[in-house]
């Protein structure tokens, strides 16, 4: 074999080795996560909550006009341009101006179509009063109706991060437009100075009690609701909600009850007194929880069985 042939063979083998090494390197390198799309002020600010509140109340009005039940909504996604409802089951009969996707499990409306028009006295009531922002997904605001959980909702992660998220829930319910009918009760250590630091809230709809039994015995008082409509209008809207969806009765406000995992373990026998329109939030791991929200150190949120992707949780939006 002459020298030129030998050199060609050596160079060929070297080239093959380099290509193989490059392929192996590419296989070992994980795909980069897509860059986060920053949320606009229209999505993060109070005006987003106002738009969502208007959309949900107009949805109630449309259902009243159509003589149909409210959809079984578990999540709401707002991009600024569109408002999307995610339903727990297929429901293709969306009232105007909403449109259902092919599966019937998502209803969408252009935000521009929510303005103007008369939506009636009954439609002025908010039918999803325990819907709160859980965070952002690629710049879109995501809300979850906490009353859809069949049992307790566990919020896990570092103590500080979990408290930050729960404080965001409480603040939004007490100060935001969507939660104007809701009442919040902090139980035991959930009402500690560490937990309530930064809330800065003084509201007749924010209560503190010592035990879960006491919280359940209180009952929500609709006289404290920040609602511009009559209780009969509220009742008319909630009569449209059937099956496993949240319900309420005249004179009873939806309630969010918050307590820590240790107290929940000691007092969970009292949970049988929780109404279908209420939600129970547990700070820490709870073996009997229906939903589990795990706060990541990077600010993300794992929503467990809900399957919602959240890259920035609500506690980090302020």
PDB file of C-alpha atoms in Angstrom:
ATOM      1  CA  UNK A   1       0.000   0.000   0.000  1.00  0.00           C
ATOM      2  CA  UNK A   2       1.577   3.294  -1.026  1.00  0.00           C
ATOM      3  CA  UNK A   3       1.786   6.316   1.225  1.00  0.00           C
ATOM      4  CA  UNK A   4      -1.054   8.293  -0.415  1.00  0.00           C
ATOM      5  CA  UNK A   5      -3.508   5.423  -0.004  1.00  0.00           C
ATOM      6  CA  UNK A   6      -2.488   4.981   3.621  1.00  0.00           C
ATOM      7  CA  UNK A   7      -3.012   8.669   4.338  1.00  0.00           C
ATOM      8  CA  UNK A   8      -6.449   8.573   2.683  1.00  0.00           C
ATOM      9  CA  UNK A   9      -7.477   5.626   4.864  1.00  0.00           C
ATOM     10  CA  UNK A  10      -6.253   7.336   8.041  1.00  0.00           C
ATOM     11  CA  UNK A  11      -8.033  10.589   7.190  1.00  0.00           C
ATOM     12  CA  UNK A  12     -11.229   8.728   6.349  1.00  0.00           C
ATOM     13  CA  UNK A  13     -11.214   6.899   9.683  1.00  0.00           C
ATOM     14  CA  UNK A  14     -10.544  10.153  11.520  1.00  0.00           C
ATOM     15  CA  UNK A  15     -13.471  11.825   9.744  1.00  0.00           C
ATOM     16  CA  UNK A  16     -15.806   8.951  10.593  1.00  0.00           C
ATOM     17  CA  UNK A  17     -14.734   9.178  14.232  1.00  0.00           C
ATOM     18  CA  UNK A  18     -15.406  12.908  14.337  1.00  0.00           C
ATOM     19  CA  UNK A  19     -18.879  12.469  12.827  1.00  0.00           C
ATOM     20  CA  UNK A  20     -19.724   9.700  15.316  1.00  0.00           C
ATOM     21  CA  UNK A  21     -18.571  11.860  18.230  1.00  0.00           C
ATOM     22  CA  UNK A  22     -20.709  14.765  16.991  1.00  0.00           C
ATOM     23  CA  UNK A  23     -23.800  12.543  16.735  1.00  0.00           C
ATOM     24  CA  UNK A  24     -23.292  11.193  20.261  1.00  0.00           C
ATOM     25  CA  UNK A  25     -22.829  14.718  21.628  1.00  0.00           C
ATOM     26  CA  UNK A  26     -26.072  15.899  20.011  1.00  0.00           C
ATOM     27  CA  UNK A  27     -27.947  12.921  21.436  1.00  0.00           C
ATOM     28  CA  UNK A  28     -26.666  13.616  24.947  1.00  0.00           C
ATOM     29  CA  UNK A  29     -27.449  17.332  24.814  1.00  0.00           C
ATOM     30  CA  UNK A  30     -31.066  17.932  25.948  1.00  0.00           C
ATOM     31  CA  UNK A  31     -33.239  20.097  23.775  1.00  0.00           C
ATOM     32  CA  UNK A  32     -33.250  23.664  24.974  1.00  0.00           C
ATOM     33  CA  UNK A  33     -36.504  24.818  26.560  1.00  0.00           C
ATOM     34  CA  UNK A  34     -38.400  27.317  24.430  1.00  0.00           C
ATOM     35  CA  UNK A  35     -37.728  30.886  25.564  1.00  0.00           C
ATOM     36  CA  UNK A  36     -40.400  32.335  27.811  1.00  0.00           C
ATOM     37  CA  UNK A  37     -42.671  34.792  26.090  1.00  0.00           C
ATOM     38  CA  UNK A  38     -42.862  37.831  28.378  1.00  0.00           C
ATOM     39  CA  UNK A  39     -46.326  38.726  29.623  1.00  0.00           C
ATOM     40  CA  UNK A  40     -47.620  42.153  28.729  1.00  0.00           C
ATOM     41  CA  UNK A  41     -49.003  44.569  31.298  1.00  0.00           C
ATOM     42  CA  UNK A  42     -52.432  43.872  29.783  1.00  0.00           C
ATOM     43  CA  UNK A  43     -52.112  40.250  30.967  1.00  0.00           C
ATOM     44  CA  UNK A  44     -50.369  40.744  34.325  1.00  0.00           C
ATOM     45  CA  UNK A  45     -52.210  43.817  35.585  1.00  0.00           C
ATOM     46  CA  UNK A  46     -55.582  44.546  37.143  1.00  0.00           C
ATOM     47  CA  UNK A  47     -57.099  45.251  33.729  1.00  0.00           C
ATOM     48  CA  UNK A  48     -56.665  41.555  32.867  1.00  0.00           C
ATOM     49  CA  UNK A  49     -58.750  40.563  35.893  1.00  0.00           C
ATOM     50  CA  UNK A  50     -61.386  43.118  34.900  1.00  0.00           C
ATOM     51  CA  UNK A  51     -61.538  41.653  31.380  1.00  0.00           C
ATOM     52  CA  UNK A  52     -61.760  38.082  32.701  1.00  0.00           C
ATOM     53  CA  UNK A  53     -64.446  39.055  35.207  1.00  0.00           C
ATOM     54  CA  UNK A  54     -66.465  40.733  32.451  1.00  0.00           C
ATOM     55  CA  UNK A  55     -66.083  37.709  30.194  1.00  0.00           C
ATOM     56  CA  UNK A  56     -67.230  35.244  32.847  1.00  0.00           C
ATOM     57  CA  UNK A  57     -70.217  37.374  33.834  1.00  0.00           C
ATOM     58  CA  UNK A  58     -71.222  37.762  30.193  1.00  0.00           C
ATOM     59  CA  UNK A  59     -70.917  33.999  29.869  1.00  0.00           C
ATOM     60  CA  UNK A  60     -73.431  33.671  32.711  1.00  0.00           C
ATOM     61  CA  UNK A  61     -75.752  36.114  30.951  1.00  0.00           C
ATOM     62  CA  UNK A  62     -75.492  34.154  27.703  1.00  0.00           C
ATOM     63  CA  UNK A  63     -76.379  30.941  29.511  1.00  0.00           C
ATOM     64  CA  UNK A  64     -79.381  32.659  31.118  1.00  0.00           C
ATOM     65  CA  UNK A  65     -80.604  33.797  27.695  1.00  0.00           C
ATOM     66  CA  UNK A  66     -80.026  30.347  26.186  1.00  0.00           C
ATOM     67  CA  UNK A  67     -81.744  28.621  29.111  1.00  0.00           C
ATOM     68  CA  UNK A  68     -78.811  26.297  29.608  1.00  0.00           C
ATOM     69  CA  UNK A  69     -76.460  25.318  32.449  1.00  0.00           C
ATOM     70  CA  UNK A  70     -73.145  27.044  32.916  1.00  0.00           C
ATOM     71  CA  UNK A  71     -70.212  25.079  31.481  1.00  0.00           C
ATOM     72  CA  UNK A  72     -68.122  23.026  33.897  1.00  0.00           C
ATOM     73  CA  UNK A  73     -65.058  25.288  33.778  1.00  0.00           C
ATOM     74  CA  UNK A  74     -61.911  24.295  35.662  1.00  0.00           C
ATOM     75  CA  UNK A  75     -59.435  26.747  34.103  1.00  0.00           C
ATOM     76  CA  UNK A  76     -59.428  30.111  32.336  1.00  0.00           C
ATOM     77  CA  UNK A  77     -56.614  31.296  30.041  1.00  0.00           C
ATOM     78  CA  UNK A  78     -56.268  34.959  29.032  1.00  0.00           C
ATOM     79  CA  UNK A  79     -53.807  36.095  26.359  1.00  0.00           C
ATOM     80  CA  UNK A  80     -54.991  39.689  26.074  1.00  0.00           C
ATOM     81  CA  UNK A  81     -56.520  39.034  22.656  1.00  0.00           C
ATOM     82  CA  UNK A  82     -58.524  35.944  23.599  1.00  0.00           C
ATOM     83  CA  UNK A  83     -60.267  34.475  26.632  1.00  0.00           C
ATOM     84  CA  UNK A  84     -60.351  30.660  26.683  1.00  0.00           C
ATOM     85  CA  UNK A  85     -62.290  28.378  29.021  1.00  0.00           C
ATOM     86  CA  UNK A  86     -61.085  24.830  29.635  1.00  0.00           C
ATOM     87  CA  UNK A  87     -63.935  22.493  30.501  1.00  0.00           C
ATOM     88  CA  UNK A  88     -63.947  19.323  32.587  1.00  0.00           C
ATOM     89  CA  UNK A  89     -65.938  17.539  29.858  1.00  0.00           C
ATOM     90  CA  UNK A  90     -67.052  17.940  26.266  1.00  0.00           C
ATOM     91  CA  UNK A  91     -69.715  20.624  25.763  1.00  0.00           C
ATOM     92  CA  UNK A  92     -69.909  21.741  22.111  1.00  0.00           C
ATOM     93  CA  UNK A  93     -72.939  24.039  22.491  1.00  0.00           C
ATOM     94  CA  UNK A  94     -71.214  27.322  23.297  1.00  0.00           C
ATOM     95  CA  UNK A  95     -73.538  30.362  23.387  1.00  0.00           C
ATOM     96  CA  UNK A  96     -72.698  33.450  21.325  1.00  0.00           C
ATOM     97  CA  UNK A  97     -70.145  34.997  21.132  1.00  0.00           C
ATOM     98  CA  UNK A  98     -68.170  31.954  22.341  1.00  0.00           C
ATOM     99  CA  UNK A  99     -66.978  29.218  19.991  1.00  0.00           C
ATOM    100  CA  UNK A 100     -66.118  25.633  20.961  1.00  0.00           C
ATOM    101  CA  UNK A 101     -63.134  23.734  19.567  1.00  0.00           C
ATOM    102  CA  UNK A 102     -63.519  20.371  17.814  1.00  0.00           C
ATOM    103  CA  UNK A 103     -63.336  18.462  21.103  1.00  0.00           C
ATOM    104  CA  UNK A 104     -65.929  20.687  22.808  1.00  0.00           C
ATOM    105  CA  UNK A 105     -63.537  20.986  25.767  1.00  0.00           C
ATOM    106  CA  UNK A 106     -62.385  24.556  25.078  1.00  0.00           C
ATOM    107  CA  UNK A 107     -64.488  27.654  24.503  1.00  0.00           C
ATOM    108  CA  UNK A 108     -62.865  30.817  23.174  1.00  0.00           C
ATOM    109  CA  UNK A 109     -63.952  34.389  22.578  1.00  0.00           C
ATOM    110  CA  UNK A 110     -62.101  37.392  21.143  1.00  0.00           C
ATOM    111  CA  UNK A 111     -61.553  39.963  23.873  1.00  0.00           C
ATOM    112  CA  UNK A 112     -62.834  42.680  21.534  1.00  0.00           C
ATOM    113  CA  UNK A 113     -66.261  41.021  21.537  1.00  0.00           C
ATOM    114  CA  UNK A 114     -66.656  41.284  25.309  1.00  0.00           C
ATOM    115  CA  UNK A 115     -67.156  45.039  25.422  1.00  0.00           C
ATOM    116  CA  UNK A 116     -70.507  46.801  25.244  1.00  0.00           C
ATOM    117  CA  UNK A 117     -73.986  45.362  25.147  1.00  0.00           C
ATOM    118  CA  UNK A 118     -76.460  44.633  27.908  1.00  0.00           C
ATOM    119  CA  UNK A 119     -75.892  41.409  29.775  1.00  0.00           C
ATOM    120  CA  UNK A 120     -78.822  41.627  32.162  1.00  0.00           C
ATOM    121  CA  UNK A 121     -79.063  41.763  35.932  1.00  0.00           C
ATOM    122  CA  UNK A 122     -78.552  38.028  36.457  1.00  0.00           C
ATOM    123  CA  UNK A 123     -75.456  38.017  34.290  1.00  0.00           C
ATOM    124  CA  UNK A 124     -73.870  40.683  36.477  1.00  0.00           C
ATOM    125  CA  UNK A 125     -73.226  38.021  39.130  1.00  0.00           C
ATOM    126  CA  UNK A 126     -69.855  36.246  39.032  1.00  0.00           C
ATOM    127  CA  UNK A 127     -70.436  32.478  38.728  1.00  0.00           C
ATOM    128  CA  UNK A 128     -66.811  31.402  39.320  1.00  0.00           C
ATOM    129  CA  UNK A 129     -65.960  33.341  42.469  1.00  0.00           C
ATOM    130  CA  UNK A 130     -63.140  31.026  43.593  1.00  0.00           C
ATOM    131  CA  UNK A 131     -61.263  31.274  40.291  1.00  0.00           C
ATOM    132  CA  UNK A 132     -57.753  32.578  41.032  1.00  0.00           C
ATOM    133  CA  UNK A 133     -54.604  33.194  39.026  1.00  0.00           C
ATOM    134  CA  UNK A 134     -52.138  30.318  39.400  1.00  0.00           C
ATOM    135  CA  UNK A 135     -49.530  31.918  37.135  1.00  0.00           C
ATOM    136  CA  UNK A 136     -48.354  32.438  33.570  1.00  0.00           C
ATOM    137  CA  UNK A 137     -47.882  29.967  30.728  1.00  0.00           C
ATOM    138  CA  UNK A 138     -45.709  31.452  27.982  1.00  0.00           C
ATOM    139  CA  UNK A 139     -47.059  34.909  28.771  1.00  0.00           C
ATOM    140  CA  UNK A 140     -50.725  33.897  29.078  1.00  0.00           C
ATOM    141  CA  UNK A 141     -52.518  34.338  32.403  1.00  0.00           C
ATOM    142  CA  UNK A 142     -53.946  31.064  33.759  1.00  0.00           C
ATOM    143  CA  UNK A 143     -56.696  30.902  36.385  1.00  0.00           C
ATOM    144  CA  UNK A 144     -58.122  27.837  38.129  1.00  0.00           C
ATOM    145  CA  UNK A 145     -61.503  27.495  39.828  1.00  0.00           C
ATOM    146  CA  UNK A 146     -60.483  26.141  43.239  1.00  0.00           C
ATOM    147  CA  UNK A 147     -64.038  25.018  44.014  1.00  0.00           C
ATOM    148  CA  UNK A 148     -63.709  22.343  41.304  1.00  0.00           C
ATOM    149  CA  UNK A 149     -61.433  20.271  43.557  1.00  0.00           C
ATOM    150  CA  UNK A 150     -63.357  17.339  45.021  1.00  0.00           C
ATOM    151  CA  UNK A 151     -61.294  17.462  48.235  1.00  0.00           C
ATOM    152  CA  UNK A 152     -58.402  19.408  49.754  1.00  0.00           C
ATOM    153  CA  UNK A 153     -55.818  21.152  47.567  1.00  0.00           C
ATOM    154  CA  UNK A 154     -52.243  20.667  48.810  1.00  0.00           C
ATOM    155  CA  UNK A 155     -49.705  23.436  48.139  1.00  0.00           C
ATOM    156  CA  UNK A 156     -46.174  22.054  48.481  1.00  0.00           C
ATOM    157  CA  UNK A 157     -42.632  23.287  47.939  1.00  0.00           C
ATOM    158  CA  UNK A 158     -40.423  25.329  50.226  1.00  0.00           C
ATOM    159  CA  UNK A 159     -42.431  26.912  53.041  1.00  0.00           C
ATOM    160  CA  UNK A 160     -41.665  30.431  51.865  1.00  0.00           C
ATOM    161  CA  UNK A 161     -42.602  29.753  48.233  1.00  0.00           C
ATOM    162  CA  UNK A 162     -45.827  27.950  49.152  1.00  0.00           C
ATOM    163  CA  UNK A 163     -46.855  30.798  51.456  1.00  0.00           C
ATOM    164  CA  UNK A 164     -46.074  33.302  48.709  1.00  0.00           C
ATOM    165  CA  UNK A 165     -48.446  31.510  46.335  1.00  0.00           C
ATOM    166  CA  UNK A 166     -51.238  31.168  48.898  1.00  0.00           C
ATOM    167  CA  UNK A 167     -50.908  34.861  49.812  1.00  0.00           C
ATOM    168  CA  UNK A 168     -51.366  35.679  46.127  1.00  0.00           C
ATOM    169  CA  UNK A 169     -54.561  33.589  46.046  1.00  0.00           C
ATOM    170  CA  UNK A 170     -55.963  35.290  49.147  1.00  0.00           C
ATOM    171  CA  UNK A 171     -55.070  38.795  47.982  1.00  0.00           C
ATOM    172  CA  UNK A 172     -56.667  38.293  44.565  1.00  0.00           C
ATOM    173  CA  UNK A 173     -59.896  36.905  46.020  1.00  0.00           C
ATOM    174  CA  UNK A 174     -60.249  39.739  48.514  1.00  0.00           C
ATOM    175  CA  UNK A 175     -59.191  42.630  46.277  1.00  0.00           C
ATOM    176  CA  UNK A 176     -59.935  41.443  42.732  1.00  0.00           C
ATOM    177  CA  UNK A 177     -63.193  41.613  40.769  1.00  0.00           C
ATOM    178  CA  UNK A 178     -63.619  37.868  40.148  1.00  0.00           C
ATOM    179  CA  UNK A 179     -63.686  37.017  43.859  1.00  0.00           C
ATOM    180  CA  UNK A 180     -66.093  39.776  44.893  1.00  0.00           C
ATOM    181  CA  UNK A 181     -68.613  37.220  46.232  1.00  0.00           C
ATOM    182  CA  UNK A 182     -66.045  35.040  48.025  1.00  0.00           C
ATOM    183  CA  UNK A 183     -65.022  34.837  51.660  1.00  0.00           C
ATOM    184  CA  UNK A 184     -61.592  33.690  52.920  1.00  0.00           C
ATOM    185  CA  UNK A 185     -60.947  32.078  56.304  1.00  0.00           C
ATOM    186  CA  UNK A 186     -57.425  31.486  57.656  1.00  0.00           C
ATOM    187  CA  UNK A 187     -57.272  28.694  60.241  1.00  0.00           C
ATOM    188  CA  UNK A 188     -54.778  28.332  63.099  1.00  0.00           C
ATOM    189  CA  UNK A 189     -51.157  28.901  62.072  1.00  0.00           C
ATOM    190  CA  UNK A 190     -52.287  29.890  58.559  1.00  0.00           C
ATOM    191  CA  UNK A 191     -53.276  33.176  60.193  1.00  0.00           C
ATOM    192  CA  UNK A 192     -49.811  33.685  61.723  1.00  0.00           C
ATOM    193  CA  UNK A 193     -47.850  36.891  61.199  1.00  0.00           C
ATOM    194  CA  UNK A 194     -45.420  34.994  58.943  1.00  0.00           C
ATOM    195  CA  UNK A 195     -48.256  33.857  56.701  1.00  0.00           C
ATOM    196  CA  UNK A 196     -50.131  37.160  56.574  1.00  0.00           C
ATOM    197  CA  UNK A 197     -47.033  39.357  56.197  1.00  0.00           C
ATOM    198  CA  UNK A 198     -47.470  41.562  53.177  1.00  0.00           C
ATOM    199  CA  UNK A 199     -51.180  40.926  52.798  1.00  0.00           C
ATOM    200  CA  UNK A 200     -52.052  44.362  54.093  1.00  0.00           C
ATOM    201  CA  UNK A 201     -55.723  43.478  53.878  1.00  0.00           C
ATOM    202  CA  UNK A 202     -58.578  44.746  55.987  1.00  0.00           C
ATOM    203  CA  UNK A 203     -61.783  43.202  54.721  1.00  0.00           C
ATOM    204  CA  UNK A 204     -65.001  41.906  56.221  1.00  0.00           C
ATOM    205  CA  UNK A 205     -64.546  38.937  53.884  1.00  0.00           C
ATOM    206  CA  UNK A 206     -61.203  37.898  55.430  1.00  0.00           C
ATOM    207  CA  UNK A 207     -61.576  35.974  58.695  1.00  0.00           C
ATOM    208  CA  UNK A 208     -59.354  34.094  61.133  1.00  0.00           C
ATOM    209  CA  UNK A 209     -60.400  31.185  63.366  1.00  0.00           C
ATOM    210  CA  UNK A 210     -58.663  28.603  65.545  1.00  0.00           C
ATOM    211  CA  UNK A 211     -60.048  25.335  64.127  1.00  0.00           C
ATOM    212  CA  UNK A 212     -61.331  23.859  60.883  1.00  0.00           C
ATOM    213  CA  UNK A 213     -64.611  22.963  62.568  1.00  0.00           C
ATOM    214  CA  UNK A 214     -65.079  26.602  63.540  1.00  0.00           C
ATOM    215  CA  UNK A 215     -64.312  27.725  59.972  1.00  0.00           C
ATOM    216  CA  UNK A 216     -66.899  25.353  58.512  1.00  0.00           C
ATOM    217  CA  UNK A 217     -69.506  26.342  61.080  1.00  0.00           C
ATOM    218  CA  UNK A 218     -69.226  30.031  60.200  1.00  0.00           C
ATOM    219  CA  UNK A 219     -70.792  29.841  56.746  1.00  0.00           C
ATOM    220  CA  UNK A 220     -70.139  32.492  54.141  1.00  0.00           C
ATOM    221  CA  UNK A 221     -72.159  35.669  54.566  1.00  0.00           C
ATOM    222  CA  UNK A 222     -73.331  37.190  51.278  1.00  0.00           C
ATOM    223  CA  UNK A 223     -74.011  40.496  53.030  1.00  0.00           C
ATOM    224  CA  UNK A 224     -70.231  41.107  52.942  1.00  0.00           C
ATOM    225  CA  UNK A 225     -69.931  40.448  49.211  1.00  0.00           C
ATOM    226  CA  UNK A 226     -68.641  43.289  47.052  1.00  0.00           C
ATOM    227  CA  UNK A 227     -71.379  42.670  44.499  1.00  0.00           C
ATOM    228  CA  UNK A 228     -73.331  45.345  42.622  1.00  0.00           C
ATOM    229  CA  UNK A 229     -76.318  43.039  42.093  1.00  0.00           C
ATOM    230  CA  UNK A 230     -79.094  41.613  44.213  1.00  0.00           C
ATOM    231  CA  UNK A 231     -78.878  38.244  45.961  1.00  0.00           C
ATOM    232  CA  UNK A 232     -81.803  37.018  43.839  1.00  0.00           C
ATOM    233  CA  UNK A 233     -79.733  37.660  40.705  1.00  0.00           C
ATOM    234  CA  UNK A 234     -76.839  35.705  42.206  1.00  0.00           C
ATOM    235  CA  UNK A 235     -79.172  32.822  43.012  1.00  0.00           C
ATOM    236  CA  UNK A 236     -80.579  32.813  39.459  1.00  0.00           C
ATOM    237  CA  UNK A 237     -77.087  32.380  38.008  1.00  0.00           C
ATOM    238  CA  UNK A 238     -75.998  29.649  40.394  1.00  0.00           C
ATOM    239  CA  UNK A 239     -79.152  27.621  39.753  1.00  0.00           C
ATOM    240  CA  UNK A 240     -77.747  27.086  36.255  1.00  0.00           C
ATOM    241  CA  UNK A 241     -74.788  25.125  37.603  1.00  0.00           C
ATOM    242  CA  UNK A 242     -75.556  21.414  37.793  1.00  0.00           C
ATOM    243  CA  UNK A 243     -73.929  18.058  38.477  1.00  0.00           C
ATOM    244  CA  UNK A 244     -70.465  18.229  40.018  1.00  0.00           C
ATOM    245  CA  UNK A 245     -70.024  21.918  39.322  1.00  0.00           C
ATOM    246  CA  UNK A 246     -69.952  24.436  42.171  1.00  0.00           C
ATOM    247  CA  UNK A 247     -73.282  25.480  43.623  1.00  0.00           C
ATOM    248  CA  UNK A 248     -74.461  28.091  46.057  1.00  0.00           C
ATOM    249  CA  UNK A 249     -77.679  29.223  47.630  1.00  0.00           C
ATOM    250  CA  UNK A 250     -79.065  32.631  48.383  1.00  0.00           C
ATOM    251  CA  UNK A 251     -77.343  34.125  51.423  1.00  0.00           C
ATOM    252  CA  UNK A 252     -74.249  31.822  51.254  1.00  0.00           C
ATOM    253  CA  UNK A 253     -70.942  33.017  49.833  1.00  0.00           C
ATOM    254  CA  UNK A 254     -68.353  30.650  48.334  1.00  0.00           C
ATOM    255  CA  UNK A 255     -65.507  30.157  50.824  1.00  0.00           C
ATOM    256  CA  UNK A 256     -61.775  29.504  50.606  1.00  0.00           C
ATOM    257  CA  UNK A 257     -60.469  27.953  53.820  1.00  0.00           C
ATOM    258  CA  UNK A 258     -56.697  27.829  54.406  1.00  0.00           C
ATOM    259  CA  UNK A 259     -54.828  25.773  57.024  1.00  0.00           C
ATOM    260  CA  UNK A 260     -51.500  23.979  57.400  1.00  0.00           C
ATOM    261  CA  UNK A 261     -50.899  20.266  56.789  1.00  0.00           C
ATOM    262  CA  UNK A 262     -50.385  19.335  60.452  1.00  0.00           C
ATOM    263  CA  UNK A 263     -53.706  20.833  61.527  1.00  0.00           C
ATOM    264  CA  UNK A 264     -55.449  19.306  58.514  1.00  0.00           C
ATOM    265  CA  UNK A 265     -54.178  15.847  59.503  1.00  0.00           C
ATOM    266  CA  UNK A 266     -55.535  16.334  63.038  1.00  0.00           C
ATOM    267  CA  UNK A 267     -58.909  17.794  62.035  1.00  0.00           C
ATOM    268  CA  UNK A 268     -59.700  16.320  58.601  1.00  0.00           C
ATOM    269  CA  UNK A 269     -62.749  14.492  59.951  1.00  0.00           C
ATOM    270  CA  UNK A 270     -64.462  17.886  59.906  1.00  0.00           C
ATOM    271  CA  UNK A 271     -64.038  18.190  56.108  1.00  0.00           C
ATOM    272  CA  UNK A 272     -67.373  16.446  55.576  1.00  0.00           C
ATOM    273  CA  UNK A 273     -68.936  19.807  56.423  1.00  0.00           C
ATOM    274  CA  UNK A 274     -67.346  21.455  53.358  1.00  0.00           C
ATOM    275  CA  UNK A 275     -69.921  22.621  50.803  1.00  0.00           C
ATOM    276  CA  UNK A 276     -69.563  22.015  47.056  1.00  0.00           C
ATOM    277  CA  UNK A 277     -69.118  25.746  46.426  1.00  0.00           C
ATOM    278  CA  UNK A 278     -66.151  25.949  48.833  1.00  0.00           C
ATOM    279  CA  UNK A 279     -62.441  25.123  48.555  1.00  0.00           C
ATOM    280  CA  UNK A 280     -59.959  23.892  51.163  1.00  0.00           C
ATOM    281  CA  UNK A 281     -56.303  24.845  50.697  1.00  0.00           C
ATOM    282  CA  UNK A 282     -53.640  22.990  52.715  1.00  0.00           C
ATOM    283  CA  UNK A 283     -50.156  24.451  53.199  1.00  0.00           C
ATOM    284  CA  UNK A 284     -47.905  21.401  52.893  1.00  0.00           C
ATOM    285  CA  UNK A 285     -48.342  17.780  51.874  1.00  0.00           C
ATOM    286  CA  UNK A 286     -51.771  16.255  52.473  1.00  0.00           C
ATOM    287  CA  UNK A 287     -52.263  12.542  51.818  1.00  0.00           C
ATOM    288  CA  UNK A 288     -55.969  12.912  51.071  1.00  0.00           C
ATOM    289  CA  UNK A 289     -55.676  15.899  48.737  1.00  0.00           C
ATOM    290  CA  UNK A 290     -57.558  15.874  45.439  1.00  0.00           C
ATOM    291  CA  UNK A 291     -55.251  18.374  43.742  1.00  0.00           C
ATOM    292  CA  UNK A 292     -51.588  19.105  44.402  1.00  0.00           C
ATOM    293  CA  UNK A 293     -49.783  22.322  43.483  1.00  0.00           C
ATOM    294  CA  UNK A 294     -45.990  21.976  43.806  1.00  0.00           C
ATOM    295  CA  UNK A 295     -44.034  25.225  43.732  1.00  0.00           C
ATOM    296  CA  UNK A 296     -40.620  24.924  42.071  1.00  0.00           C
ATOM    297  CA  UNK A 297     -37.496  26.741  43.209  1.00  0.00           C
ATOM    298  CA  UNK A 298     -37.313  28.327  39.742  1.00  0.00           C
ATOM    299  CA  UNK A 299     -40.749  29.908  40.169  1.00  0.00           C
ATOM    300  CA  UNK A 300     -42.625  27.322  38.126  1.00  0.00           C
ATOM    301  CA  UNK A 301     -45.720  25.483  39.344  1.00  0.00           C
ATOM    302  CA  UNK A 302     -46.613  21.812  38.850  1.00  0.00           C
ATOM    303  CA  UNK A 303     -50.420  21.601  38.861  1.00  0.00           C
ATOM    304  CA  UNK A 304     -50.533  17.815  39.181  1.00  0.00           C
ATOM    305  CA  UNK A 305     -53.642  16.167  37.737  1.00  0.00           C
ATOM    306  CA  UNK A 306     -54.798  19.431  36.119  1.00  0.00           C
ATOM    307  CA  UNK A 307     -51.912  19.195  33.664  1.00  0.00           C
ATOM    308  CA  UNK A 308     -51.576  22.971  33.315  1.00  0.00           C
ATOM    309  CA  UNK A 309     -48.084  24.228  32.497  1.00  0.00           C
ATOM    310  CA  UNK A 310     -47.112  27.212  34.635  1.00  0.00           C
ATOM    311  CA  UNK A 311     -43.651  28.720  34.199  1.00  0.00           C
ATOM    312  CA  UNK A 312     -44.135  31.634  36.627  1.00  0.00           C
ATOM    313  CA  UNK A 313     -46.465  31.118  39.593  1.00  0.00           C
ATOM    314  CA  UNK A 314     -48.799  33.841  40.834  1.00  0.00           C
ATOM    315  CA  UNK A 315     -46.731  34.593  43.931  1.00  0.00           C
ATOM    316  CA  UNK A 316     -43.967  35.968  41.717  1.00  0.00           C
ATOM    317  CA  UNK A 317     -46.115  38.201  39.543  1.00  0.00           C
ATOM    318  CA  UNK A 318     -46.269  41.171  41.880  1.00  0.00           C
TER     319      UNK A 318
END
